[in-house]
Amino acid sequence: MNSPISVSTLNVQIKSLLETTFIQIYVEGEISNLTYHNSGHIYFSIKDESSTISCVMFKGNTKYLKFQLENGLKIVITGSLTVYAPRGNYQILCNKIEPSGKGALAFAFEQLKTKLEAKGYFDSVHKKVLPKYPKKIALVTSPTGAAIEDMKKVASHRWPLTKFILVPTLVQGEGASFDIVNSIKFADKLNCDIMIVGRGGGSIEDLWAFNEEIVANAIYEAKTPIISAVGHEIDYMISDFVADIRAATPSNAIEIALPDINEHRIYLDSLENEYNNRFKNILFNKQQELSNMKKLFEQNSIETKFNFIQTEINLLKSSFKTDLSQKILSSQNELNLFKSSIKNSFSAFLLKSQNQIDLLKSNYELNHPDKKDKNGFVQISKENKIISLEDLKVGDEVELQTPRYIASCTLNRLTKQ
């Protein structure tokens, strides 16, 4: 009769047999009894209609898991069989886990998107409005990628008055998500008007850092308005949904953030034309009024009235030549005085009207926008409003404008003459 073996020996033999036989297995089932342990290991079971088997994924492999395991989720496991000899339990040692029927990255994307949407991260009420004329923009991207060069090129042609601050950032590979988060937090303290977070195109694996939950949290918590500009037009990242505005490409982000200087040039030209046309209309109307007044005076000419009176006087002189000669002479003198007075008044009125027209023309020519450069005049504006020099104080930031140039200045000294 053979000697019996110990339980430990039997379990060791079973362990050796199973682990050398089932070195690589590929099995599909539904998750149940899921436990995320404090140690970082994941314990669960997978089952089908009639059987269940225990599984474990140790901490070293969990870092490659792109999605969150959930009870009831159907998965495909790549791993091996292992036996825990002290208890005689066997289980699957998971090296890789994929969601059944779709890629892990695509499933992780939808999983995180659903989670953040439920938390309100995508709600429009949380979206911040971009300033129309940003003075300073932070660029959170790689300093060596094509994206930064594209953004610089677009910015130089679109609105060269804005200052850009590059925050060098790792945008792909291991640790990229943590570097992006740190860069967003750093840029948020720079008091910039806008922050652009992004990079150029690449594979889904290259762009994956922008699909991480920690990046979404950093964007959501930032005080600075953020434009997400990752990849190409067809690429949609979690950062796109959380950010205040999504740009199709990094170049498009600059187009969204900056106004078009050519449109403003056209607008200023139209304003100048409108100003000139209105002033010309005012001068024309004043000249028409003066011309009509002259015609009215001509129709009611003093000379005509004088001639009529003179005729009556002549008749009176003829009829009462002897008796009224002295009176007629006196009336003639009074008439001459009155005539002289009326002529002087009319001449003074015409001269005054002409002086007003000359003054309007002189003011127009003196204040014409094209004269500012030639005569050393500039227009002072503060916060896009025209302001008088007397209303400024030391330390104010102002813009000195001519039709061709804009200079941004800080007032260091103000002396009253």
Short mmCIF file of N, CA and C in Angstrom, two decimals, residues 69-238:
data_model
loop_
_atom_site.label_atom_id
_atom_site.label_comp_id
_atom_site.label_asym_id
_atom_site.label_seq_id
_atom_site.Cartn_x
_atom_site.Cartn_y
_atom_site.Cartn_z
N LEU A 69 -12.79 48.94 -14.11
CA LEU A 69 -13.56 47.70 -14.05
C LEU A 69 -14.85 47.93 -13.27
N GLU A 70 -15.93 47.26 -13.72
CA GLU A 70 -17.22 47.39 -13.07
C GLU A 70 -17.90 46.04 -13.02
N ASN A 71 -18.64 45.76 -11.96
CA ASN A 71 -19.42 44.54 -11.90
C ASN A 71 -20.42 44.49 -13.05
N GLY A 72 -20.52 43.32 -13.69
CA GLY A 72 -21.43 43.16 -14.82
C GLY A 72 -20.80 43.45 -16.16
N LEU A 73 -19.58 44.03 -16.15
CA LEU A 73 -18.89 44.36 -17.41
C LEU A 73 -18.29 43.09 -18.01
N LYS A 74 -18.53 42.88 -19.29
CA LYS A 74 -17.97 41.71 -19.98
C LYS A 74 -16.58 42.05 -20.50
N ILE A 75 -15.59 41.18 -20.15
CA ILE A 75 -14.21 41.49 -20.48
C ILE A 75 -13.52 40.27 -21.09
N VAL A 76 -12.35 40.51 -21.69
CA VAL A 76 -11.48 39.47 -22.21
C VAL A 76 -10.15 39.57 -21.46
N ILE A 77 -9.71 38.45 -20.85
CA ILE A 77 -8.51 38.44 -20.02
C ILE A 77 -7.40 37.68 -20.72
N THR A 78 -6.20 38.26 -20.69
CA THR A 78 -4.99 37.55 -21.10
C THR A 78 -4.16 37.33 -19.83
N GLY A 79 -3.80 36.07 -19.54
CA GLY A 79 -3.06 35.81 -18.32
C GLY A 79 -2.64 34.36 -18.21
N SER A 80 -2.55 33.87 -16.97
CA SER A 80 -2.13 32.48 -16.70
C SER A 80 -2.84 31.99 -15.45
N LEU A 81 -2.83 30.67 -15.27
CA LEU A 81 -3.42 30.09 -14.06
C LEU A 81 -2.37 30.03 -12.96
N THR A 82 -2.81 30.33 -11.75
CA THR A 82 -1.92 30.22 -10.60
C THR A 82 -2.71 29.60 -9.45
N VAL A 83 -2.00 28.95 -8.55
CA VAL A 83 -2.62 28.29 -7.40
C VAL A 83 -2.06 28.89 -6.11
N TYR A 84 -2.98 29.23 -5.21
CA TYR A 84 -2.58 29.69 -3.88
C TYR A 84 -2.54 28.45 -2.99
N ALA A 85 -1.33 27.90 -2.83
CA ALA A 85 -1.16 26.60 -2.18
C ALA A 85 -1.72 26.52 -0.76
N PRO A 86 -1.56 27.53 0.09
CA PRO A 86 -2.07 27.41 1.47
C PRO A 86 -3.56 27.11 1.55
N ARG A 87 -4.32 27.54 0.56
CA ARG A 87 -5.76 27.29 0.59
C ARG A 87 -6.22 26.32 -0.48
N GLY A 88 -5.36 26.01 -1.40
CA GLY A 88 -5.74 25.13 -2.48
C GLY A 88 -6.66 25.78 -3.49
N ASN A 89 -6.63 27.12 -3.55
CA ASN A 89 -7.48 27.85 -4.50
C ASN A 89 -6.68 28.16 -5.76
N TYR A 90 -7.33 28.01 -6.89
CA TYR A 90 -6.66 28.43 -8.11
C TYR A 90 -7.41 29.64 -8.68
N GLN A 91 -6.70 30.45 -9.40
CA GLN A 91 -7.27 31.70 -9.95
C GLN A 91 -6.49 32.11 -11.20
N ILE A 92 -7.09 33.03 -11.92
CA ILE A 92 -6.43 33.56 -13.11
C ILE A 92 -5.58 34.76 -12.70
N LEU A 93 -4.32 34.73 -13.06
CA LEU A 93 -3.43 35.87 -12.85
C LEU A 93 -3.49 36.74 -14.11
N CYS A 94 -4.12 37.90 -14.01
CA CYS A 94 -4.40 38.75 -15.19
C CYS A 94 -3.20 39.63 -15.52
N ASN A 95 -2.75 39.50 -16.77
CA ASN A 95 -1.70 40.40 -17.27
C ASN A 95 -2.28 41.56 -18.07
N LYS A 96 -3.39 41.29 -18.75
CA LYS A 96 -4.01 42.30 -19.61
C LYS A 96 -5.51 42.07 -19.60
N ILE A 97 -6.28 43.15 -19.55
CA ILE A 97 -7.74 43.08 -19.59
C ILE A 97 -8.26 44.05 -20.63
N GLU A 98 -9.12 43.57 -21.51
CA GLU A 98 -9.76 44.40 -22.54
C GLU A 98 -11.26 44.26 -22.42
N PRO A 99 -12.01 45.35 -22.68
CA PRO A 99 -13.47 45.21 -22.71
C PRO A 99 -13.88 44.36 -23.91
N SER A 100 -14.85 43.52 -23.73
CA SER A 100 -15.28 42.63 -24.80
C SER A 100 -15.97 43.43 -25.90
N GLY A 101 -15.53 43.22 -27.13
CA GLY A 101 -16.20 43.82 -28.29
C GLY A 101 -15.66 45.17 -28.71
N LYS A 102 -14.82 45.84 -27.90
CA LYS A 102 -14.28 47.14 -28.31
C LYS A 102 -12.92 47.35 -27.67
N GLY A 103 -12.16 48.32 -28.20
CA GLY A 103 -10.83 48.60 -27.67
C GLY A 103 -10.89 49.22 -26.29
N ALA A 104 -9.85 49.00 -25.52
CA ALA A 104 -9.80 49.53 -24.16
C ALA A 104 -9.81 51.05 -24.14
N LEU A 105 -9.09 51.67 -25.06
CA LEU A 105 -9.02 53.13 -25.06
C LEU A 105 -10.37 53.75 -25.41
N ALA A 106 -11.04 53.17 -26.41
CA ALA A 106 -12.36 53.70 -26.79
C ALA A 106 -13.35 53.53 -25.65
N PHE A 107 -13.30 52.39 -24.98
CA PHE A 107 -14.20 52.15 -23.86
C PHE A 107 -13.88 53.09 -22.70
N ALA A 108 -12.59 53.27 -22.43
CA ALA A 108 -12.18 54.17 -21.34
C ALA A 108 -12.62 55.60 -21.63
N PHE A 109 -12.54 56.00 -22.90
CA PHE A 109 -12.97 57.35 -23.30
C PHE A 109 -14.46 57.54 -22.99
N GLU A 110 -15.29 56.60 -23.43
CA GLU A 110 -16.72 56.72 -23.21
C GLU A 110 -17.06 56.64 -21.74
N GLN A 111 -16.33 55.81 -21.02
CA GLN A 111 -16.56 55.64 -19.59
C GLN A 111 -16.29 56.94 -18.84
N LEU A 112 -15.14 57.58 -19.13
CA LEU A 112 -14.79 58.83 -18.46
C LEU A 112 -15.70 59.96 -18.92
N LYS A 113 -16.05 59.97 -20.19
CA LYS A 113 -16.94 61.02 -20.70
C LYS A 113 -18.29 60.97 -19.98
N THR A 114 -18.83 59.78 -19.81
CA THR A 114 -20.11 59.63 -19.11
C THR A 114 -19.99 60.09 -17.66
N LYS A 115 -18.88 59.75 -17.02
CA LYS A 115 -18.67 60.12 -15.62
C LYS A 115 -18.59 61.63 -15.45
N LEU A 116 -17.80 62.29 -16.31
CA LEU A 116 -17.62 63.73 -16.18
C LEU A 116 -18.88 64.50 -16.57
N GLU A 117 -19.59 63.97 -17.54
CA GLU A 117 -20.84 64.62 -17.95
C GLU A 117 -21.85 64.58 -16.80
N ALA A 118 -21.89 63.47 -16.09
CA ALA A 118 -22.78 63.36 -14.93
C ALA A 118 -22.38 64.34 -13.82
N LYS A 119 -21.09 64.65 -13.71
CA LYS A 119 -20.61 65.59 -12.70
C LYS A 119 -20.81 67.05 -13.12
N GLY A 120 -21.27 67.27 -14.36
CA GLY A 120 -21.53 68.64 -14.82
C GLY A 120 -20.35 69.33 -15.43
N TYR A 121 -19.28 68.59 -15.73
CA TYR A 121 -18.08 69.22 -16.29
C TYR A 121 -18.31 69.83 -17.66
N PHE A 122 -19.30 69.35 -18.39
CA PHE A 122 -19.51 69.82 -19.76
C PHE A 122 -20.59 70.90 -19.85
N ASP A 123 -21.24 71.23 -18.73
CA ASP A 123 -22.36 72.16 -18.75
C ASP A 123 -21.93 73.55 -19.22
N SER A 124 -22.78 74.16 -20.03
CA SER A 124 -22.45 75.48 -20.58
C SER A 124 -22.38 76.56 -19.51
N VAL A 125 -23.05 76.34 -18.37
CA VAL A 125 -23.04 77.37 -17.33
C VAL A 125 -21.64 77.53 -16.73
N HIS A 126 -20.79 76.53 -16.90
CA HIS A 126 -19.43 76.61 -16.36
C HIS A 126 -18.43 77.18 -17.38
N LYS A 127 -18.88 77.39 -18.61
CA LYS A 127 -17.96 77.86 -19.65
C LYS A 127 -17.69 79.36 -19.48
N LYS A 128 -16.41 79.71 -19.49
CA LYS A 128 -16.01 81.12 -19.36
C LYS A 128 -15.92 81.77 -20.74
N VAL A 129 -16.22 83.06 -20.78
CA VAL A 129 -16.22 83.82 -22.05
C VAL A 129 -14.81 84.34 -22.33
N LEU A 130 -14.37 84.19 -23.58
CA LEU A 130 -13.06 84.69 -23.97
C LEU A 130 -13.09 86.21 -24.13
N PRO A 131 -12.05 86.92 -23.67
CA PRO A 131 -11.99 88.36 -23.92
C PRO A 131 -11.80 88.64 -25.40
N LYS A 132 -12.36 89.77 -25.86
CA LYS A 132 -12.31 90.08 -27.29
C LYS A 132 -10.92 90.49 -27.73
N TYR A 133 -10.20 91.20 -26.87
CA TYR A 133 -8.86 91.67 -27.22
C TYR A 133 -7.87 91.23 -26.14
N PRO A 134 -7.44 89.98 -26.17
CA PRO A 134 -6.52 89.49 -25.14
C PRO A 134 -5.14 90.15 -25.26
N LYS A 135 -4.57 90.52 -24.12
CA LYS A 135 -3.24 91.12 -24.11
C LYS A 135 -2.15 90.07 -23.85
N LYS A 136 -2.53 88.96 -23.18
CA LYS A 136 -1.53 87.95 -22.83
C LYS A 136 -2.16 86.57 -22.90
N ILE A 137 -1.51 85.64 -23.60
CA ILE A 137 -2.02 84.29 -23.77
C ILE A 137 -0.93 83.29 -23.37
N ALA A 138 -1.31 82.29 -22.57
CA ALA A 138 -0.39 81.22 -22.18
C ALA A 138 -0.58 80.03 -23.10
N LEU A 139 0.53 79.46 -23.59
CA LEU A 139 0.50 78.31 -24.48
C LEU A 139 1.07 77.11 -23.72
N VAL A 140 0.19 76.17 -23.37
CA VAL A 140 0.61 74.95 -22.69
C VAL A 140 0.78 73.87 -23.75
N THR A 141 2.01 73.68 -24.21
CA THR A 141 2.28 72.72 -25.27
C THR A 141 3.77 72.41 -25.31
N SER A 142 4.14 71.53 -26.23
CA SER A 142 5.56 71.17 -26.36
C SER A 142 6.33 72.29 -27.06
N PRO A 143 7.52 72.65 -26.58
CA PRO A 143 8.29 73.71 -27.23
C PRO A 143 8.94 73.26 -28.54
N THR A 144 8.92 71.96 -28.82
CA THR A 144 9.60 71.45 -30.01
C THR A 144 8.64 70.93 -31.07
N GLY A 145 7.35 70.91 -30.80
CA GLY A 145 6.38 70.38 -31.76
C GLY A 145 6.06 71.37 -32.86
N ALA A 146 5.38 70.86 -33.88
CA ALA A 146 4.97 71.71 -35.00
C ALA A 146 3.86 72.67 -34.59
N ALA A 147 3.11 72.30 -33.55
CA ALA A 147 1.96 73.11 -33.14
C ALA A 147 2.39 74.52 -32.74
N ILE A 148 3.48 74.66 -31.99
CA ILE A 148 3.91 75.98 -31.52
C ILE A 148 4.31 76.88 -32.68
N GLU A 149 4.95 76.32 -33.70
CA GLU A 149 5.34 77.11 -34.86
C GLU A 149 4.11 77.55 -35.65
N ASP A 150 3.13 76.66 -35.79
CA ASP A 150 1.90 77.02 -36.49
C ASP A 150 1.18 78.15 -35.77
N MET A 151 1.11 78.07 -34.44
CA MET A 151 0.42 79.10 -33.67
C MET A 151 1.14 80.44 -33.77
N LYS A 152 2.46 80.43 -33.72
CA LYS A 152 3.23 81.68 -33.83
C LYS A 152 3.02 82.33 -35.19
N LYS A 153 2.98 81.51 -36.23
CA LYS A 153 2.81 82.04 -37.58
C LYS A 153 1.44 82.71 -37.74
N VAL A 154 0.39 82.03 -37.26
CA VAL A 154 -0.95 82.60 -37.37
C VAL A 154 -1.07 83.87 -36.54
N ALA A 155 -0.49 83.86 -35.34
CA ALA A 155 -0.59 85.02 -34.45
C ALA A 155 0.09 86.24 -35.04
N SER A 156 1.24 86.05 -35.70
CA SER A 156 1.99 87.19 -36.24
C SER A 156 1.22 87.91 -37.34
N HIS A 157 0.39 87.18 -38.07
CA HIS A 157 -0.39 87.80 -39.14
C HIS A 157 -1.75 88.30 -38.65
N ARG A 158 -2.27 87.67 -37.60
CA ARG A 158 -3.64 87.97 -37.20
C ARG A 158 -3.72 89.16 -36.24
N TRP A 159 -2.93 89.16 -35.17
CA TRP A 159 -3.01 90.24 -34.17
C TRP A 159 -1.68 90.31 -33.43
N PRO A 160 -0.70 91.05 -33.94
CA PRO A 160 0.65 91.05 -33.37
C PRO A 160 0.77 91.81 -32.04
N LEU A 161 -0.32 92.35 -31.52
CA LEU A 161 -0.24 93.13 -30.29
C LEU A 161 -0.30 92.27 -29.03
N THR A 162 -0.63 90.98 -29.16
CA THR A 162 -0.78 90.10 -28.00
C THR A 162 0.55 89.46 -27.62
N LYS A 163 0.80 89.38 -26.33
CA LYS A 163 2.01 88.73 -25.80
C LYS A 163 1.71 87.26 -25.52
N PHE A 164 2.64 86.36 -25.90
CA PHE A 164 2.47 84.93 -25.67
C PHE A 164 3.52 84.44 -24.68
N ILE A 165 3.07 83.56 -23.76
CA ILE A 165 3.97 82.94 -22.79
C ILE A 165 3.91 81.43 -23.00
N LEU A 166 5.04 80.85 -23.39
CA LEU A 166 5.11 79.41 -23.61
C LEU A 166 5.41 78.70 -22.28
N VAL A 167 4.56 77.72 -21.95
CA VAL A 167 4.80 76.87 -20.78
C VAL A 167 5.19 75.49 -21.31
N PRO A 168 6.51 75.19 -21.40
CA PRO A 168 6.96 73.92 -21.99
C PRO A 168 6.34 72.72 -21.26
N THR A 169 5.76 71.81 -22.04
CA THR A 169 4.98 70.72 -21.46
C THR A 169 5.22 69.43 -22.23
N LEU A 170 5.30 68.33 -21.49
CA LEU A 170 5.36 67.00 -22.10
C LEU A 170 3.94 66.62 -22.50
N VAL A 171 3.71 66.34 -23.78
CA VAL A 171 2.35 66.13 -24.27
C VAL A 171 2.08 64.69 -24.71
N GLN A 172 3.02 63.79 -24.56
CA GLN A 172 2.76 62.39 -24.84
C GLN A 172 3.77 61.52 -24.08
N GLY A 173 3.38 60.26 -23.92
CA GLY A 173 4.27 59.33 -23.24
C GLY A 173 3.99 59.25 -21.75
N GLU A 174 4.77 58.48 -21.07
CA GLU A 174 4.60 58.26 -19.64
C GLU A 174 4.84 59.55 -18.85
N GLY A 175 3.92 59.85 -17.98
CA GLY A 175 4.02 61.06 -17.16
C GLY A 175 3.51 62.31 -17.83
N ALA A 176 3.03 62.21 -19.08
CA ALA A 176 2.57 63.41 -19.80
C ALA A 176 1.36 64.04 -19.12
N SER A 177 0.43 63.21 -18.66
CA SER A 177 -0.78 63.77 -18.04
C SER A 177 -0.43 64.58 -16.78
N PHE A 178 0.50 64.09 -15.98
CA PHE A 178 0.90 64.83 -14.78
C PHE A 178 1.59 66.13 -15.13
N ASP A 179 2.40 66.13 -16.20
CA ASP A 179 3.09 67.35 -16.62
C ASP A 179 2.10 68.37 -17.17
N ILE A 180 1.08 67.89 -17.88
CA ILE A 180 0.04 68.79 -18.40
C ILE A 180 -0.70 69.45 -17.25
N VAL A 181 -1.04 68.66 -16.24
CA VAL A 181 -1.74 69.20 -15.06
C VAL A 181 -0.90 70.27 -14.38
N ASN A 182 0.38 70.00 -14.16
CA ASN A 182 1.26 70.97 -13.50
C ASN A 182 1.40 72.24 -14.34
N SER A 183 1.47 72.09 -15.66
CA SER A 183 1.60 73.26 -16.53
C SER A 183 0.33 74.10 -16.51
N ILE A 184 -0.84 73.46 -16.49
CA ILE A 184 -2.10 74.20 -16.42
C ILE A 184 -2.18 74.99 -15.12
N LYS A 185 -1.80 74.36 -14.02
CA LYS A 185 -1.84 75.06 -12.73
C LYS A 185 -0.85 76.22 -12.71
N PHE A 186 0.32 76.03 -13.29
CA PHE A 186 1.31 77.11 -13.36
C PHE A 186 0.81 78.26 -14.23
N ALA A 187 0.29 77.93 -15.41
CA ALA A 187 -0.20 78.97 -16.34
C ALA A 187 -1.38 79.73 -15.74
N ASP A 188 -2.18 79.05 -14.91
CA ASP A 188 -3.35 79.69 -14.32
C ASP A 188 -2.95 80.79 -13.34
N LYS A 189 -1.69 80.79 -12.88
CA LYS A 189 -1.22 81.81 -11.95
C LYS A 189 -0.53 82.98 -12.65
N LEU A 190 -0.46 82.95 -13.98
CA LEU A 190 0.26 83.99 -14.72
C LEU A 190 -0.61 85.19 -15.07
N ASN A 191 -1.90 85.15 -14.66
CA ASN A 191 -2.83 86.26 -14.94
C ASN A 191 -2.96 86.52 -16.44
N CYS A 192 -2.99 85.46 -17.22
CA CYS A 192 -3.20 85.60 -18.66
C CYS A 192 -4.69 85.74 -18.96
N ASP A 193 -4.99 86.31 -20.11
CA ASP A 193 -6.39 86.46 -20.51
C ASP A 193 -6.96 85.14 -21.03
N ILE A 194 -6.12 84.33 -21.69
CA ILE A 194 -6.55 83.07 -22.27
C ILE A 194 -5.42 82.06 -22.11
N MET A 195 -5.79 80.77 -21.97
CA MET A 195 -4.81 79.69 -21.96
C MET A 195 -5.18 78.71 -23.08
N ILE A 196 -4.20 78.37 -23.92
CA ILE A 196 -4.40 77.37 -24.97
C ILE A 196 -3.64 76.12 -24.58
N VAL A 197 -4.37 75.01 -24.47
CA VAL A 197 -3.79 73.72 -24.08
C VAL A 197 -3.92 72.76 -25.25
N GLY A 198 -2.79 72.24 -25.75
CA GLY A 198 -2.93 71.32 -26.88
C GLY A 198 -1.61 70.88 -27.47
N ARG A 199 -1.73 70.27 -28.63
CA ARG A 199 -0.59 69.75 -29.37
C ARG A 199 -1.06 69.41 -30.78
N GLY A 200 -0.10 69.01 -31.64
CA GLY A 200 -0.44 68.61 -32.99
C GLY A 200 -1.01 67.20 -33.04
N GLY A 201 -1.19 66.70 -34.26
CA GLY A 201 -1.83 65.41 -34.44
C GLY A 201 -0.95 64.23 -34.04
N GLY A 202 -1.56 63.05 -34.00
CA GLY A 202 -0.87 61.82 -33.65
C GLY A 202 -1.87 60.69 -33.49
N SER A 203 -1.37 59.54 -33.09
CA SER A 203 -2.25 58.39 -32.87
C SER A 203 -3.04 58.59 -31.58
N ILE A 204 -4.05 57.76 -31.37
CA ILE A 204 -4.86 57.87 -30.15
C ILE A 204 -4.00 57.65 -28.92
N GLU A 205 -2.99 56.79 -29.05
CA GLU A 205 -2.08 56.57 -27.92
C GLU A 205 -1.24 57.83 -27.65
N ASP A 206 -0.81 58.51 -28.71
CA ASP A 206 -0.02 59.74 -28.54
C ASP A 206 -0.82 60.84 -27.86
N LEU A 207 -2.12 60.89 -28.19
CA LEU A 207 -2.98 61.96 -27.67
C LEU A 207 -3.64 61.61 -26.35
N TRP A 208 -3.40 60.41 -25.84
CA TRP A 208 -4.20 59.91 -24.73
C TRP A 208 -4.08 60.73 -23.45
N ALA A 209 -2.96 61.39 -23.25
CA ALA A 209 -2.80 62.17 -22.01
C ALA A 209 -3.92 63.20 -21.84
N PHE A 210 -4.50 63.67 -22.93
CA PHE A 210 -5.58 64.67 -22.86
C PHE A 210 -6.93 64.02 -22.59
N ASN A 211 -6.94 62.69 -22.46
CA ASN A 211 -8.16 61.97 -22.08
C ASN A 211 -8.12 61.50 -20.63
N GLU A 212 -7.11 61.90 -19.89
CA GLU A 212 -6.98 61.48 -18.50
C GLU A 212 -7.85 62.35 -17.59
N GLU A 213 -8.39 61.74 -16.55
CA GLU A 213 -9.30 62.44 -15.64
C GLU A 213 -8.59 63.57 -14.89
N ILE A 214 -7.32 63.40 -14.54
CA ILE A 214 -6.61 64.45 -13.81
C ILE A 214 -6.44 65.71 -14.66
N VAL A 215 -6.30 65.53 -15.97
CA VAL A 215 -6.22 66.68 -16.89
C VAL A 215 -7.57 67.38 -16.97
N ALA A 216 -8.64 66.58 -17.05
CA ALA A 216 -9.99 67.15 -17.07
C ALA A 216 -10.26 67.95 -15.80
N ASN A 217 -9.83 67.44 -14.66
CA ASN A 217 -10.03 68.16 -13.39
C ASN A 217 -9.26 69.48 -13.38
N ALA A 218 -8.03 69.47 -13.89
CA ALA A 218 -7.22 70.70 -13.90
C ALA A 218 -7.85 71.77 -14.79
N ILE A 219 -8.37 71.36 -15.94
CA ILE A 219 -9.03 72.31 -16.85
C ILE A 219 -10.29 72.88 -16.20
N TYR A 220 -11.07 72.01 -15.58
CA TYR A 220 -12.33 72.44 -14.97
C TYR A 220 -12.09 73.41 -13.81
N GLU A 221 -11.02 73.19 -13.06
CA GLU A 221 -10.75 74.02 -11.88
C GLU A 221 -10.00 75.30 -12.20
N ALA A 222 -9.49 75.45 -13.41
CA ALA A 222 -8.71 76.64 -13.77
C ALA A 222 -9.60 77.88 -13.81
N LYS A 223 -9.06 79.00 -13.39
CA LYS A 223 -9.78 80.29 -13.43
C LYS A 223 -9.64 80.97 -14.79
N THR A 224 -8.57 80.67 -15.51
CA THR A 224 -8.33 81.28 -16.82
C THR A 224 -9.17 80.58 -17.89
N PRO A 225 -9.81 81.32 -18.80
CA PRO A 225 -10.53 80.67 -19.91
C PRO A 225 -9.57 79.82 -20.74
N ILE A 226 -9.98 78.59 -21.05
CA ILE A 226 -9.10 77.63 -21.72
C ILE A 226 -9.69 77.21 -23.06
N ILE A 227 -8.81 77.19 -24.08
CA ILE A 227 -9.13 76.62 -25.38
C ILE A 227 -8.37 75.30 -25.50
N SER A 228 -9.10 74.22 -25.77
CA SER A 228 -8.47 72.92 -25.99
C SER A 228 -8.23 72.75 -27.48
N ALA A 229 -6.96 72.51 -27.86
CA ALA A 229 -6.60 72.40 -29.28
C ALA A 229 -5.67 71.20 -29.44
N VAL A 230 -6.27 70.02 -29.55
CA VAL A 230 -5.50 68.78 -29.58
C VAL A 230 -5.73 68.06 -30.90
N GLY A 231 -4.63 67.77 -31.60
CA GLY A 231 -4.70 66.95 -32.81
C GLY A 231 -5.30 67.68 -34.00
N HIS A 232 -6.04 66.92 -34.80
CA HIS A 232 -6.66 67.45 -36.01
C HIS A 232 -8.16 67.63 -35.81
N GLU A 233 -8.83 68.08 -36.83
CA GLU A 233 -10.25 68.39 -36.73
C GLU A 233 -11.09 67.18 -36.34
N ILE A 234 -10.67 65.97 -36.76
CA ILE A 234 -11.47 64.77 -36.49
C ILE A 234 -11.22 64.22 -35.09
N ASP A 235 -10.19 64.72 -34.39
CA ASP A 235 -9.85 64.20 -33.07
C ASP A 235 -10.67 64.92 -31.99
N TYR A 236 -11.34 64.13 -31.16
CA TYR A 236 -12.08 64.69 -30.02
C TYR A 236 -11.53 64.08 -28.74
N MET A 237 -11.10 64.95 -27.82
CA MET A 237 -10.52 64.54 -26.56
C MET A 237 -11.47 64.93 -25.41
N ILE A 238 -11.26 64.30 -24.25
CA ILE A 238 -12.01 64.70 -23.06
C ILE A 238 -11.75 66.17 -22.74
#
